[in-house]
């Protein structure tokens, strides 16, 4: 159900769920509470946020940093992880696609980002990725509020 929801209400439970991983891997979380309201499906946007954060935690080495920001309808989750090869970046949302690092180290199913992208399409959202191998990955969730009927 589409409803007005604070972004923090979606992110807090997800961040809390991964708190032990942050502690265990000594990851720094840069996150300033986001006091913004969007019209979306709280549960399903939470599923997407969890998948993206899960990947960030999984692919960021010990002592790394994950940053969550929101600016002009774009929720960004950026990590200092292993990164995604440029030739794989166009394929990460394909069903069953798992990049070299996912296959070698994490027994990745290649379904998480595919399903997230399918959910995003159904919610009128857009996922995009920018990444540099060895430097990290930035995944953006574009919450196109102007395209929604906001009379919720």
PDB file of N, CA, C and O in Angstrom, residues 6 16 44 49 51-52 56 59 61 64 67-68 94 96 102 106 116:
ATOM      1  N   UNK A   6       8.036   8.209   6.728  1.00  0.00           N
ATOM      2  CA  UNK A   6       9.352   8.814   6.946  1.00  0.00           C
ATOM      3  C   UNK A   6      10.421   7.825   6.519  1.00  0.00           C
ATOM      4  O   UNK A   6      10.349   6.647   6.851  1.00  0.00           O
ATOM      5  N   UNK A  16      19.343  -1.491  12.254  1.00  0.00           N
ATOM      6  CA  UNK A  16      19.387  -2.216  13.529  1.00  0.00           C
ATOM      7  C   UNK A  16      19.648  -3.706  13.299  1.00  0.00           C
ATOM      8  O   UNK A  16      20.427  -4.336  14.017  1.00  0.00           O
ATOM      9  N   UNK A  44       7.914  -2.831   1.132  1.00  0.00           N
ATOM     10  CA  UNK A  44       8.704  -3.210  -0.037  1.00  0.00           C
ATOM     11  C   UNK A  44       9.929  -2.331  -0.227  1.00  0.00           C
ATOM     12  O   UNK A  44      10.975  -2.823  -0.668  1.00  0.00           O
ATOM     13  N   UNK A  49      15.918  -1.708   0.582  1.00  0.00           N
ATOM     14  CA  UNK A  49      16.966  -1.112   1.416  1.00  0.00           C
ATOM     15  C   UNK A  49      17.777  -2.200   2.117  1.00  0.00           C
ATOM     16  O   UNK A  49      19.007  -2.117   2.209  1.00  0.00           O
ATOM     17  N   UNK A  51      18.276  -5.340   1.118  1.00  0.00           N
ATOM     18  CA  UNK A  51      19.111  -6.043   0.147  1.00  0.00           C
ATOM     19  C   UNK A  51      20.366  -5.231  -0.175  1.00  0.00           C
ATOM     20  O   UNK A  51      21.470  -5.764  -0.212  1.00  0.00           O
ATOM     21  N   UNK A  52      20.182  -3.936  -0.395  1.00  0.00           N
ATOM     22  CA  UNK A  52      21.311  -3.081  -0.754  1.00  0.00           C
ATOM     23  C   UNK A  52      22.286  -2.974   0.419  1.00  0.00           C
ATOM     24  O   UNK A  52      23.502  -3.088   0.241  1.00  0.00           O
ATOM     25  N   UNK A  56      26.179  -4.238   0.781  1.00  0.00           N
ATOM     26  CA  UNK A  56      27.224  -3.299   1.203  1.00  0.00           C
ATOM     27  C   UNK A  56      28.031  -3.893   2.359  1.00  0.00           C
ATOM     28  O   UNK A  56      29.265  -3.855   2.361  1.00  0.00           O
ATOM     29  N   UNK A  59      30.120  -7.081   1.096  1.00  0.00           N
ATOM     30  CA  UNK A  59      31.241  -6.846   0.181  1.00  0.00           C
ATOM     31  C   UNK A  59      32.196  -5.741   0.636  1.00  0.00           C
ATOM     32  O   UNK A  59      33.080  -5.355  -0.120  1.00  0.00           O
ATOM     33  N   UNK A  61      35.157  -4.768   3.171  1.00  0.00           N
ATOM     34  CA  UNK A  61      36.085  -5.421   4.093  1.00  0.00           C
ATOM     35  C   UNK A  61      36.083  -4.772   5.478  1.00  0.00           C
ATOM     36  O   UNK A  61      35.629  -3.641   5.645  1.00  0.00           O
ATOM     37  N   UNK A  64      35.892  -0.915   6.927  1.00  0.00           N
ATOM     38  CA  UNK A  64      35.385  -0.057   5.851  1.00  0.00           C
ATOM     39  C   UNK A  64      34.285   0.883   6.329  1.00  0.00           C
ATOM     40  O   UNK A  64      33.992   0.981   7.527  1.00  0.00           O
ATOM     41  N   UNK A  67      27.868   4.608   3.918  1.00  0.00           N
ATOM     42  CA  UNK A  67      27.247   5.921   4.076  1.00  0.00           C
ATOM     43  C   UNK A  67      25.841   5.883   3.476  1.00  0.00           C
ATOM     44  O   UNK A  67      25.657   5.417   2.353  1.00  0.00           O
ATOM     45  N   UNK A  68      24.869   6.367   4.243  1.00  0.00           N
ATOM     46  CA  UNK A  68      23.493   6.411   3.764  1.00  0.00           C
ATOM     47  C   UNK A  68      23.044   7.873   3.764  1.00  0.00           C
ATOM     48  O   UNK A  68      23.095   8.537   4.804  1.00  0.00           O
ATOM     49  N   UNK A  94      20.199  -8.310 -13.506  1.00  0.00           N
ATOM     50  CA  UNK A  94      19.674  -9.441 -14.274  1.00  0.00           C
ATOM     51  C   UNK A  94      19.416 -10.631 -13.352  1.00  0.00           C
ATOM     52  O   UNK A  94      20.182 -10.874 -12.418  1.00  0.00           O
ATOM     53  N   UNK A  96      19.640 -14.000 -11.727  1.00  0.00           N
ATOM     54  CA  UNK A  96      20.671 -15.034 -11.632  1.00  0.00           C
ATOM     55  C   UNK A  96      22.083 -14.563 -11.908  1.00  0.00           C
ATOM     56  O   UNK A  96      23.018 -15.350 -11.847  1.00  0.00           O
ATOM     57  N   UNK A 102      31.087 -12.316  -6.291  1.00  0.00           N
ATOM     58  CA  UNK A 102      29.969 -13.003  -5.659  1.00  0.00           C
ATOM     59  C   UNK A 102      30.099 -14.517  -5.765  1.00  0.00           C
ATOM     60  O   UNK A 102      29.868 -15.240  -4.817  1.00  0.00           O
ATOM     61  N   UNK A 106      31.148 -15.505  -2.043  1.00  0.00           N
ATOM     62  CA  UNK A 106      29.927 -15.410  -1.243  1.00  0.00           C
ATOM     63  C   UNK A 106      28.809 -16.343  -1.698  1.00  0.00           C
ATOM     64  O   UNK A 106      27.698 -16.246  -1.229  1.00  0.00           O
ATOM     65  N   UNK A 116      15.060  -6.924  -6.108  1.00  0.00           N
ATOM     66  CA  UNK A 116      14.959  -5.529  -5.671  1.00  0.00           C
ATOM     67  C   UNK A 116      14.577  -4.626  -6.833  1.00  0.00           C
ATOM     68  O   UNK A 116      13.752  -3.729  -6.695  1.00  0.00           O
TER      69      UNK A 116
END
